[in-house]
mmCIF file of C-alpha atoms and ligand atoms in Angstrom:
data_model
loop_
_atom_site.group_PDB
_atom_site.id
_atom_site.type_symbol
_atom_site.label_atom_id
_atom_site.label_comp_id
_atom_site.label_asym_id
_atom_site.label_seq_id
_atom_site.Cartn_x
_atom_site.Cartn_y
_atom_site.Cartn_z
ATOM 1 C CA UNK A 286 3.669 -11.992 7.487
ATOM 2 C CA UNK A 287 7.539 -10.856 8.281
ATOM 3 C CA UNK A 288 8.103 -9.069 11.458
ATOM 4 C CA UNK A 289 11.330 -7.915 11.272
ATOM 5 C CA UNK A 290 12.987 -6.469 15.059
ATOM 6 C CA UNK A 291 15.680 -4.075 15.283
ATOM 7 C CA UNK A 292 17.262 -3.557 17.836
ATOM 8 C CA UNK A 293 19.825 -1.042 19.993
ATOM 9 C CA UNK A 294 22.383 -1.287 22.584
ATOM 10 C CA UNK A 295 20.075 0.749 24.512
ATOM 11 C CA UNK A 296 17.182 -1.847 24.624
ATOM 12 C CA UNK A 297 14.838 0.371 21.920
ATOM 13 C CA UNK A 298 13.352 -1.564 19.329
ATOM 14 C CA UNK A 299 11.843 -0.758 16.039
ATOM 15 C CA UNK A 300 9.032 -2.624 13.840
ATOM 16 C CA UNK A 301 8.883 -3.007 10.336
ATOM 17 C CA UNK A 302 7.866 -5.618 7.294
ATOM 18 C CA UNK A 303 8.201 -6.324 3.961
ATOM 19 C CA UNK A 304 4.397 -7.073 3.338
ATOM 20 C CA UNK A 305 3.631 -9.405 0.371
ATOM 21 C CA UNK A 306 3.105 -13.111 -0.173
ATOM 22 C CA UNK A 307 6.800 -13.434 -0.130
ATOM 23 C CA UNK A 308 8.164 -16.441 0.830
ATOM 24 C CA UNK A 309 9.114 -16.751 4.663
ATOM 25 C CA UNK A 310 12.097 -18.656 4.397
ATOM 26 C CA UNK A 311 13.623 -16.531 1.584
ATOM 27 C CA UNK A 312 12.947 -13.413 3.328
ATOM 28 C CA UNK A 313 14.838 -14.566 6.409
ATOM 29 C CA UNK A 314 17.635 -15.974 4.957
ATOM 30 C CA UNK A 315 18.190 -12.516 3.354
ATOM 31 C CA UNK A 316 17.751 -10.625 6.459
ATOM 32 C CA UNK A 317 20.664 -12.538 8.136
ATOM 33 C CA UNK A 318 22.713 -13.102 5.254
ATOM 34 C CA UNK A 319 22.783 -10.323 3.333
ATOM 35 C CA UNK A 320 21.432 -7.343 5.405
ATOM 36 C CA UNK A 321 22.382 -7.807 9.118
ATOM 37 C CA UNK A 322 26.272 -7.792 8.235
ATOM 38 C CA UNK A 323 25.561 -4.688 7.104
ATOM 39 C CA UNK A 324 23.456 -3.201 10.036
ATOM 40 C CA UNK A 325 25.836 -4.353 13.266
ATOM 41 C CA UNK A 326 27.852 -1.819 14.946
ATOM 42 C CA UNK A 327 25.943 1.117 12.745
ATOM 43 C CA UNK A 328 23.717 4.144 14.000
ATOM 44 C CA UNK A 329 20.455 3.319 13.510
ATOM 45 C CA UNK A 330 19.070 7.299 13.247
ATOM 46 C CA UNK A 331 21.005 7.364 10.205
ATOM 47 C CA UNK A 332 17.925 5.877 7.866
ATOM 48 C CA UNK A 333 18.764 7.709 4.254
ATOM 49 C CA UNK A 334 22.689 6.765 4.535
ATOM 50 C CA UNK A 335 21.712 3.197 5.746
ATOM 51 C CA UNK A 336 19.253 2.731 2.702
ATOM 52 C CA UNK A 337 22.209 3.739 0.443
ATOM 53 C CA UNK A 338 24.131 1.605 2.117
ATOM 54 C CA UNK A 339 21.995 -1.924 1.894
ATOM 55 C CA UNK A 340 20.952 -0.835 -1.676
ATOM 56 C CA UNK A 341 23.920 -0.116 -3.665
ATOM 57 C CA UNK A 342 25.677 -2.233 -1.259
ATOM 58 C CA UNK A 343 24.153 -5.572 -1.316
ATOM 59 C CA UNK A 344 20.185 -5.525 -2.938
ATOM 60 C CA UNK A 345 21.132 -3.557 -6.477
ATOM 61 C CA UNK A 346 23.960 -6.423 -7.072
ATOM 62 C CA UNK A 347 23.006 -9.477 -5.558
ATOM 63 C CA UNK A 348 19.010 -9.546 -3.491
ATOM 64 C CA UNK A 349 16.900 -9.080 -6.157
ATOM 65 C CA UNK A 350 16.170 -4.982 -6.871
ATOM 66 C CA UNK A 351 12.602 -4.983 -8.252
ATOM 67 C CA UNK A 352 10.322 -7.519 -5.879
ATOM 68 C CA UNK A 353 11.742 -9.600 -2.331
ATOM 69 C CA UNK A 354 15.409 -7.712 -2.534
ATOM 70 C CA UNK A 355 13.632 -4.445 -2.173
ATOM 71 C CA UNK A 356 10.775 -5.210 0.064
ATOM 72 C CA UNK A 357 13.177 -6.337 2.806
ATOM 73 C CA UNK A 358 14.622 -3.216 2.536
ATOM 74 C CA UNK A 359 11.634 -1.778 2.822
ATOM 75 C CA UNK A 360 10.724 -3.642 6.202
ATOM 76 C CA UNK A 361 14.362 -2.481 7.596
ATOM 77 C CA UNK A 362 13.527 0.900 6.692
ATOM 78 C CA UNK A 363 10.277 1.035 8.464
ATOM 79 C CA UNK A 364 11.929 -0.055 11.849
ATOM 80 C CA UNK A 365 14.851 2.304 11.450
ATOM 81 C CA UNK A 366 12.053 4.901 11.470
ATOM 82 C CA UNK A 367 10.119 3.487 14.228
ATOM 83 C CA UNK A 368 13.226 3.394 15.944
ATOM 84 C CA UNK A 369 14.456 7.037 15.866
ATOM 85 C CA UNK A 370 10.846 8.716 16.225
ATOM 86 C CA UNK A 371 11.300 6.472 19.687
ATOM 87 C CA UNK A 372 14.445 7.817 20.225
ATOM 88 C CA UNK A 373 12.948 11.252 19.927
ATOM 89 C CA UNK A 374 9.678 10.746 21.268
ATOM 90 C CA UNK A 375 7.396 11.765 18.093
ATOM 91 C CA UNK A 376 5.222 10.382 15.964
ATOM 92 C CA UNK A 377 6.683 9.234 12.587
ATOM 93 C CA UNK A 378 5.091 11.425 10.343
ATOM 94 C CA UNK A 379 6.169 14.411 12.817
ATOM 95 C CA UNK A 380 9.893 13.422 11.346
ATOM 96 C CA UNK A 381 8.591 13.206 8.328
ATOM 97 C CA UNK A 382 7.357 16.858 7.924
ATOM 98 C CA UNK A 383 4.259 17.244 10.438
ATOM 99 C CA UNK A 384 0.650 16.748 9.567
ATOM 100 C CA UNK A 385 -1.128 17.814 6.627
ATOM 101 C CA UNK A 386 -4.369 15.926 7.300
ATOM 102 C CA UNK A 387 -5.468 17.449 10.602
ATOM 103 C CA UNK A 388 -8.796 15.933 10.845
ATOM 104 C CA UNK A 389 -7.637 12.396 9.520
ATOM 105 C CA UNK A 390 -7.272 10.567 5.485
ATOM 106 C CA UNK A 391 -9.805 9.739 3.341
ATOM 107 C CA UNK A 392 -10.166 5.341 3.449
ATOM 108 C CA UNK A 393 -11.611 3.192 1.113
ATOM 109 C CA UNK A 394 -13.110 -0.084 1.646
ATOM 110 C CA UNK A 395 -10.807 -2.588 -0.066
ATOM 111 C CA UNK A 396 -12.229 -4.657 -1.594
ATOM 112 C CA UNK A 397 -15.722 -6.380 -3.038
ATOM 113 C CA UNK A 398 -14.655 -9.314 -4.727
ATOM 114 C CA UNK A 399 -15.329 -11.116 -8.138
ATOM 115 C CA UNK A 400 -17.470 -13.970 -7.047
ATOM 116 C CA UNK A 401 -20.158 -11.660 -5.646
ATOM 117 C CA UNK A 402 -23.558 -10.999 -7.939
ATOM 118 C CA UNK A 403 -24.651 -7.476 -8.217
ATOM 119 C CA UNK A 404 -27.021 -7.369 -6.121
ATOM 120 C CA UNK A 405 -24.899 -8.759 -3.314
ATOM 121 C CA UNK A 406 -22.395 -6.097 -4.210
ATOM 122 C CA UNK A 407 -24.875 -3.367 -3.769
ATOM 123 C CA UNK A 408 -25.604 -5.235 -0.636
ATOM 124 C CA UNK A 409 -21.921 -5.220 0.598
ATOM 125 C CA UNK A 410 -21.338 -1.558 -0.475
ATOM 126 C CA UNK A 411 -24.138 -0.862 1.869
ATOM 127 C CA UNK A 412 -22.995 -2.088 4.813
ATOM 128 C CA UNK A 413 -18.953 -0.201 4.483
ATOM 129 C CA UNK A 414 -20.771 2.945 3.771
ATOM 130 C CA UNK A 415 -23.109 2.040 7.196
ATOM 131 C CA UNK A 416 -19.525 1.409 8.556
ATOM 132 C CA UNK A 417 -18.749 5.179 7.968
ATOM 133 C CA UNK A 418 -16.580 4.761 4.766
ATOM 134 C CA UNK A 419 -17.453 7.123 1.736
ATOM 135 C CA UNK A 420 -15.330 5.145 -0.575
ATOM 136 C CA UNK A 421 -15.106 1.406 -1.596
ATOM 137 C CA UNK A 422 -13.350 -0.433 -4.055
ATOM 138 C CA UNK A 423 -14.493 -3.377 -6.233
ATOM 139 C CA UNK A 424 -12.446 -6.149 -8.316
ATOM 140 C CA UNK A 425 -13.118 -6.450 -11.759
ATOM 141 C CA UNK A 426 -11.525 -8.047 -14.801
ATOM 142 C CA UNK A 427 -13.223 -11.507 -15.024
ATOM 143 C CA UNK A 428 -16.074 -11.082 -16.684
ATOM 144 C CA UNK A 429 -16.701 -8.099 -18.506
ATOM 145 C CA UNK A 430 -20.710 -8.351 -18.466
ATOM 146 C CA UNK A 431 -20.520 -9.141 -14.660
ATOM 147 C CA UNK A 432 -17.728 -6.577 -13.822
ATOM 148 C CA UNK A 433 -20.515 -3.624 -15.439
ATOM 149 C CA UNK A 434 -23.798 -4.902 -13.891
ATOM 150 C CA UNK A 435 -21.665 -4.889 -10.356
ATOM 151 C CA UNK A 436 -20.783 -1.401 -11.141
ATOM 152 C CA UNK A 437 -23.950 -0.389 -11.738
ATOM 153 C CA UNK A 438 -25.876 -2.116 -8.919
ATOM 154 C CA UNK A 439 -23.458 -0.387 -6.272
ATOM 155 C CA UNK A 440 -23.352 2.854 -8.429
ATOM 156 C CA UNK A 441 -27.396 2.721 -8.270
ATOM 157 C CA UNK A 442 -27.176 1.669 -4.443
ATOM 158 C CA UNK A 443 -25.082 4.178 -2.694
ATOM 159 C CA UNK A 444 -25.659 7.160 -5.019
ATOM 160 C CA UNK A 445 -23.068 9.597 -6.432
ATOM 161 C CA UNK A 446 -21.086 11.068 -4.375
ATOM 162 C CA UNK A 447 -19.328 7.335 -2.793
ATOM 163 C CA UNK A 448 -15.885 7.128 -4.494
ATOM 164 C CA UNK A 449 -16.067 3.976 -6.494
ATOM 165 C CA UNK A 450 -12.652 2.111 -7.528
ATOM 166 C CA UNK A 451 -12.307 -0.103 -9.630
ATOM 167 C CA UNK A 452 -9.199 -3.001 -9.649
ATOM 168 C CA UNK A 453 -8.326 -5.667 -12.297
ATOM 169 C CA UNK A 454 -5.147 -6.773 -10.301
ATOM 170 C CA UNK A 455 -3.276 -6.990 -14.282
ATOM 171 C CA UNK A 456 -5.447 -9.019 -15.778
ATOM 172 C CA UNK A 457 -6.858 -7.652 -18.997
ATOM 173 C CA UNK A 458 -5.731 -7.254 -22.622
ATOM 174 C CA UNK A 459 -5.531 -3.503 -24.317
ATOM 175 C CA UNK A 460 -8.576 -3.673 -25.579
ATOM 176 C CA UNK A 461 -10.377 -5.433 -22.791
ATOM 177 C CA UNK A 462 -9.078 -2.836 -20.585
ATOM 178 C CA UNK A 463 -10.331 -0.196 -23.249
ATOM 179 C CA UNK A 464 -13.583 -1.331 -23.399
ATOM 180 C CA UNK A 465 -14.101 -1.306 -19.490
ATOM 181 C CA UNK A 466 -12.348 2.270 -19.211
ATOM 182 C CA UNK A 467 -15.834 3.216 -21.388
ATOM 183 C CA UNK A 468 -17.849 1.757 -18.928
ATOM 184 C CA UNK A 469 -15.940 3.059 -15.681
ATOM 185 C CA UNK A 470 -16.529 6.535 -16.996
ATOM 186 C CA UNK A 471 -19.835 6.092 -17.264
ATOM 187 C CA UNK A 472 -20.610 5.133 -14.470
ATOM 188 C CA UNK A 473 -18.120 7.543 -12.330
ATOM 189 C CA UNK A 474 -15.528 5.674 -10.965
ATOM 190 C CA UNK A 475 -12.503 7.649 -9.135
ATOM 191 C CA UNK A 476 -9.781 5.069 -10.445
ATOM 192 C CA UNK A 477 -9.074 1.727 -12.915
ATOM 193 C CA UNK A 478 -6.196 0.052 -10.641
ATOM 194 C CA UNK A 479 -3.808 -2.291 -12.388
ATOM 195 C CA UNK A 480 -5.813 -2.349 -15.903
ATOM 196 C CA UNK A 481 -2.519 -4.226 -17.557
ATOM 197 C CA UNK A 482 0.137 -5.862 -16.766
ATOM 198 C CA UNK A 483 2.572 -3.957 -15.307
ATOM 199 C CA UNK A 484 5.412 -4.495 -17.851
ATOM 200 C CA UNK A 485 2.774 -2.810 -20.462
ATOM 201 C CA UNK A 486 3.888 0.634 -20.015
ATOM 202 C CA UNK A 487 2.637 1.448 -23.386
ATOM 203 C CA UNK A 488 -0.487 -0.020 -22.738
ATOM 204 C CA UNK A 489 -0.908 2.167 -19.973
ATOM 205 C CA UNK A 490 -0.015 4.986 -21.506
ATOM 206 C CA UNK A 491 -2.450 4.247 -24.585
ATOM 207 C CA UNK A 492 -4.886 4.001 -22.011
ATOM 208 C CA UNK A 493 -4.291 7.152 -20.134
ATOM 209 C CA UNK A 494 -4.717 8.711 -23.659
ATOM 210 C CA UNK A 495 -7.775 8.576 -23.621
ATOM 211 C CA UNK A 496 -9.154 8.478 -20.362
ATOM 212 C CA UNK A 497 -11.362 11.559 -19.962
ATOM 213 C CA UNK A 498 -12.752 10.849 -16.168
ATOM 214 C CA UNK A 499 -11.024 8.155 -15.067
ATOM 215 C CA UNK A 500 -7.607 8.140 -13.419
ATOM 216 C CA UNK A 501 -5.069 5.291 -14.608
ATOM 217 C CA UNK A 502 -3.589 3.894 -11.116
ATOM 218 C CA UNK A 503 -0.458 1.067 -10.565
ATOM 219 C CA UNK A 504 2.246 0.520 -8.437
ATOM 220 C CA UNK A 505 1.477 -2.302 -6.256
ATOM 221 C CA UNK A 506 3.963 -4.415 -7.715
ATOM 222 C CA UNK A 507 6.329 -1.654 -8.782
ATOM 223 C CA UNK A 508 9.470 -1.406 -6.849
ATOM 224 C CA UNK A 509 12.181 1.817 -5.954
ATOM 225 C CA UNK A 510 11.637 5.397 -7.641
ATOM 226 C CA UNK A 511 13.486 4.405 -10.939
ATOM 227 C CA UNK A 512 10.403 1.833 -11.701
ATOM 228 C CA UNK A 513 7.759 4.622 -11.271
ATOM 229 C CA UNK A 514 9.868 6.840 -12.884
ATOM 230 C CA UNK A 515 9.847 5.018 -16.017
ATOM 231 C CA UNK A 516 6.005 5.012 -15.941
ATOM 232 C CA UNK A 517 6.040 9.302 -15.305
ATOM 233 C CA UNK A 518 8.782 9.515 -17.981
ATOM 234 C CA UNK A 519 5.788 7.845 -21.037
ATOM 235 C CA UNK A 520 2.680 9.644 -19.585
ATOM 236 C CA UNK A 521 1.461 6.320 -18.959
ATOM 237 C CA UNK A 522 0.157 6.894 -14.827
ATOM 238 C CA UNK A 523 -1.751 9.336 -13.098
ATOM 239 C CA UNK A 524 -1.770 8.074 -9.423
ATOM 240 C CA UNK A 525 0.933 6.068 -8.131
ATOM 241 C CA UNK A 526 0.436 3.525 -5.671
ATOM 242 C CA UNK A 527 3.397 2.658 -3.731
ATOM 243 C CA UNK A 528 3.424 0.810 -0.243
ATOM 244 C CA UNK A 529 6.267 1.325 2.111
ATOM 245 C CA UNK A 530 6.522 -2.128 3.043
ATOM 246 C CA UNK A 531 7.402 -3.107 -0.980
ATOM 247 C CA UNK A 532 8.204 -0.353 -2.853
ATOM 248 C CA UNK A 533 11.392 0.819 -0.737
ATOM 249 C CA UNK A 534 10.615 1.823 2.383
ATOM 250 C CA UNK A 535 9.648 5.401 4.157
ATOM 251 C CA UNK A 536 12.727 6.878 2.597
ATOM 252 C CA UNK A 537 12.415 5.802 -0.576
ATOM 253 C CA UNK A 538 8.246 6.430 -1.247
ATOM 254 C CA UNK A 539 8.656 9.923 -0.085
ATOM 255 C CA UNK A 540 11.123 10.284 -3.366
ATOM 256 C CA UNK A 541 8.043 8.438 -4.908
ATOM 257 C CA UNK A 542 5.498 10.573 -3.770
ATOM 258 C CA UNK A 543 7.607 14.064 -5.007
ATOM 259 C CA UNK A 544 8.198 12.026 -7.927
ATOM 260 C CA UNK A 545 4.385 12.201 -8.350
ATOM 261 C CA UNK A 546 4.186 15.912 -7.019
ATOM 262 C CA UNK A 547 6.305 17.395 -9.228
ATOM 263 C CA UNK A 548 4.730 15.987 -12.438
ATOM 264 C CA UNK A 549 0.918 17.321 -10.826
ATOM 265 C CA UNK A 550 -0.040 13.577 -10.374
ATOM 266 C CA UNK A 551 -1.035 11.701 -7.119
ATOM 267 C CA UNK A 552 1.045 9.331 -4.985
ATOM 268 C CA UNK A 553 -1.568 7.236 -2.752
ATOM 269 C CA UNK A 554 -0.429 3.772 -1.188
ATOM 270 C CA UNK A 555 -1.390 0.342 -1.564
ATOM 271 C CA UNK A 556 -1.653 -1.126 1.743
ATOM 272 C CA UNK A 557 -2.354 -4.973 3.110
ATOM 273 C CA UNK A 558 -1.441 -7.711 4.972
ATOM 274 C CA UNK A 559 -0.408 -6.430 8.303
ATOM 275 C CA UNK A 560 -1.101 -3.424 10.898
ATOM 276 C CA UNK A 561 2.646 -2.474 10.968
ATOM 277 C CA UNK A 562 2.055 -1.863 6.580
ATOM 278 C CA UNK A 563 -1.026 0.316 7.491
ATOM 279 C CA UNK A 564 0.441 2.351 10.121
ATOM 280 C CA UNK A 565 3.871 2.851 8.220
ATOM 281 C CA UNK A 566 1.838 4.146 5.003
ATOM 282 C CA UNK A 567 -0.643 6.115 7.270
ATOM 283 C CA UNK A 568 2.278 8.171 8.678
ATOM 284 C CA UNK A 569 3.639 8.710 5.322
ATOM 285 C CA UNK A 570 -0.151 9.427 3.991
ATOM 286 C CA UNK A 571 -0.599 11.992 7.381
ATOM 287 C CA UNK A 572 2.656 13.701 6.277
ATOM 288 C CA UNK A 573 1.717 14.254 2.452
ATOM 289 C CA UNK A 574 0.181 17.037 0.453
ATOM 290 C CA UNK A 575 -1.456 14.617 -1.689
ATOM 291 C CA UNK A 576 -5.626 14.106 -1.345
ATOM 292 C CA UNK A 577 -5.643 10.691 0.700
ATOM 293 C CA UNK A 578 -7.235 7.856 -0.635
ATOM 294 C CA UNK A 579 -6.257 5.571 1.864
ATOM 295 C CA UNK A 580 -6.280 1.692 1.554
ATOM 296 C CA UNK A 581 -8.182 -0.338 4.274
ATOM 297 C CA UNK A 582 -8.183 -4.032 3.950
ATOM 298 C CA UNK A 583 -11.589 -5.294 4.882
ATOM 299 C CA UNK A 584 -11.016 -8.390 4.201
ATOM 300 C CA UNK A 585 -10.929 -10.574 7.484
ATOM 301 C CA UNK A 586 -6.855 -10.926 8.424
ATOM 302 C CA UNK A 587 -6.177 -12.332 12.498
ATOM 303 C CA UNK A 588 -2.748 -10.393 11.839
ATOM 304 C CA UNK A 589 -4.757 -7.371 11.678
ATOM 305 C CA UNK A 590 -6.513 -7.880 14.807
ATOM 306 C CA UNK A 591 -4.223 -10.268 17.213
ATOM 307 C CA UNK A 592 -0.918 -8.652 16.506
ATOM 308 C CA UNK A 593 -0.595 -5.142 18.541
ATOM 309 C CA UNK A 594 -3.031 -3.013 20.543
ATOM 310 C CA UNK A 595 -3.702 -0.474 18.262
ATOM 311 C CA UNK A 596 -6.580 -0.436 15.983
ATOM 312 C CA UNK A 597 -7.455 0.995 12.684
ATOM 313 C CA UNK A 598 -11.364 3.575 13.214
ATOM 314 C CA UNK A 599 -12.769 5.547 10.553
ATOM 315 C CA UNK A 600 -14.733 8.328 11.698
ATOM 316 C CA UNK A 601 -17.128 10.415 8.817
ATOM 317 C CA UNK A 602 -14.573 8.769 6.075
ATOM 318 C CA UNK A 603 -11.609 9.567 7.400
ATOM 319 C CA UNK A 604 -8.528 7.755 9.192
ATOM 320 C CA UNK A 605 -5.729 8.330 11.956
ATOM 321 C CA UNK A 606 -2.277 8.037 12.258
ATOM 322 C CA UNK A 607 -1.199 6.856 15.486
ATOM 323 C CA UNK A 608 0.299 9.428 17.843
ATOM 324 C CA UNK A 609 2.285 8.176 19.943
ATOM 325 C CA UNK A 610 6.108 7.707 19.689
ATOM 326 C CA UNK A 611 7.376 5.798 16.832
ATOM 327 C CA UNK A 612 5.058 4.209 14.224
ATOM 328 C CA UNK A 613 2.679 4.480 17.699
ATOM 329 C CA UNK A 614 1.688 0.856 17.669
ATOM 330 C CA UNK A 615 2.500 -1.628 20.673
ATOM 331 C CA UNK A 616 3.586 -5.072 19.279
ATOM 332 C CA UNK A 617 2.308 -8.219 21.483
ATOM 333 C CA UNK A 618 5.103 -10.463 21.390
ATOM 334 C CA UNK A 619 2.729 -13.535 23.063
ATOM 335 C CA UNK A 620 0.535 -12.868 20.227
ATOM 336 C CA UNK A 621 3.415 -13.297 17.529
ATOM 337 C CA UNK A 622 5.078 -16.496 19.821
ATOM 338 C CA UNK A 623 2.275 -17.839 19.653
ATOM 339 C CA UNK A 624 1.659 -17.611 16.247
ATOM 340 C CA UNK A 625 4.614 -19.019 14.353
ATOM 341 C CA UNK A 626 4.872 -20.295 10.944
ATOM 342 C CA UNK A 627 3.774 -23.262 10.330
ATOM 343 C CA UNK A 628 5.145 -23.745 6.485
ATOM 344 C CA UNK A 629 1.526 -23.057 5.504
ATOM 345 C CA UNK A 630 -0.604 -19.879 4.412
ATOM 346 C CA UNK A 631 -2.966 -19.106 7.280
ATOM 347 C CA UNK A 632 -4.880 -15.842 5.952
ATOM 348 C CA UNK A 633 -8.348 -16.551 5.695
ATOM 349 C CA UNK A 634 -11.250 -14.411 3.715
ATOM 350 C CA UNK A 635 -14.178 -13.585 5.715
ATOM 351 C CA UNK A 636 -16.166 -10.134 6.817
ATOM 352 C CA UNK A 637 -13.497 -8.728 9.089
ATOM 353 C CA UNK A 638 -15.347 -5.508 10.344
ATOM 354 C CA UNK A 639 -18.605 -7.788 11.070
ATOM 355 C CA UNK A 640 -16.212 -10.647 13.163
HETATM 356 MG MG1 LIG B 1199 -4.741 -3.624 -6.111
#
């Protein structure tokens, strides 16, 4: 994980980060070399005229606009927000409208895994829906015969009214993809996330065709409002999944999200990695008209748990943005001393919510 710090001539600091498997060293070598120069001297409060700025200025021309380019962008973005809702003394998502979701978002257990039989899956279903989730998601695309008895099992286990998502993470053909869509409407799931890959807009949009049930969900590895524009445009999405801390920032997935709006489709985030990703999306989530289906990585993650104060609870299905002033999350700065990179990946899989 990035942290990226910015900071005022008052003292105030704000929190963001690119979250993604992006390479450490690149993404700090871009954030002095090509984005600082930009960001000395300026006001921080002005977010949308500083996102113009390091976008046409420097990330459209020379940082890379679709993937690390835009995600550091992203990161900056989040702490310019963090840093003026401190400034004012709000919440985030107060700037960004007020709350829409008064008694929390929808979350969804992210994820059951490949390697699990389908009884174990049933198993594992059980115990997030114990853990107050009404959702869950499951990873498919391996094995067709596994990927259906999985659904089924958990389908049989926790009954019909769980949300059940389904995500292949880009890894089948058309007509792999096809044949699964058949099965995921059968057995009632919510979403199929990633079917394709994501330069197979067609695909997608052959897909969506003739989906009857099942909504047709990407955007994980889309980046900026021009990307899931050109999905919109060919009828080939129906809920767009754009994180804050890749796709462009705050500023730039709220032009997602009305993207989404004003074409009657959904705009709900994919979030992982790190707690200042969750929070950053939550705000935008608690701000938004859209129905929340809200990303929770259950996945065991020490950034999630060592890194600030504030913790992620799910309460009859449904999340909470932070309230306090900012993103509303304090960062422990022995905990991230402490912890610096090593050159190595250090996020291990395990049963987070269980220890
Ligand atoms: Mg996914």
């Amino acid at each position: 994980m990035c942290l990226i710090e910015v900071e005022t001539d008052e003292g105030l600091i704000g929190y963001g980060s690119p979250s993604g498997p992006y390479p450490l060293g690149v993404l700090a070598g871009l954030i002095e070399g090509a984005i600082t120069p930009h960001l000395l001297g300026e006001d921080p409060r002005d977010v949308e005229r500083l996102w113009h700025k390091l976008y046409f200025g420097e990330i459209s021309r020379n940082a890379g606009h679709r993937s690390i380019g835009l995600a550091v962008v992203s990161g900056i973005d989040i702490a310019l927000w963090d840093l003026k809702a401190k400034a004012l003394g709000v919440p985030v998502y107060e700037l960004l409208g007020g709350k829409f979701h008064q008694y929390g978002v929808t979350a969804y257990a992210s994820s059951i895994y490949w390697d699990v039989p389908p009884e174990a899956a049933a198993e594992e279903a059980l115990r997030w829906i114990g853990h107050g989730f009404t959702a869950l998601k499951l990873k498919v695309g391996r094995a067709q015969t596994k990927d259906v008895a999985n659904m089924r099992a958990i389908r049989d286990a926790v009954g019909g009214e769980v949300g059940l998502l389904i995500d292949a993470n880009q890894s089948l053909d058309r007509i792999g993809a096809n044949a699964l869509l058949a099965h995921a409407e059968e057995v009632g799931c919510h979403w199929l996330e990633e079917p394709l890959s994501i330069d197979d807009i067609e695909g997608h949009r052959l897909l969506r065709e003739i989906r009857r049930t099942v909504r047709i969900a990407t955007g994980e590895n889309l980046y900026g409002r021009w990307s899931f524009a050109d999905f919109v445009r060919n009828d080939a999405i129906d809920v767009l999944q754009a994180d804050v801390s890749r796709a462009g920032g705050i500023t730039e997935v709220r032009k997602i999200a009305d993207l989404a709006s004003s074409h009657h489709l959904i705009w709900n985030p994919h979030t992982f990695n790190d707690i200042i990703t969750v929070a950053a999306n939550l705000h935008l989530v608690t701000a938004s008209p859209h129905p929340a289906m809200f990303e929770w990585d259950v996945t065991y993650n020490g950034l999630m748990e060592g890194l600030s104060d504030w913790r992620l609870g799910i309460t009859d299905g449904l999340v909470q943005a932070p309230d306090g002033p900012g993103l509303g999350i304090g960062i422990d700065m022995d905990f991230v001393r402490a912890h610096p990179w090593d050159g190595r990946p250090s996020i291990g899989i395990g049963q987070g919510m269980d220890g």
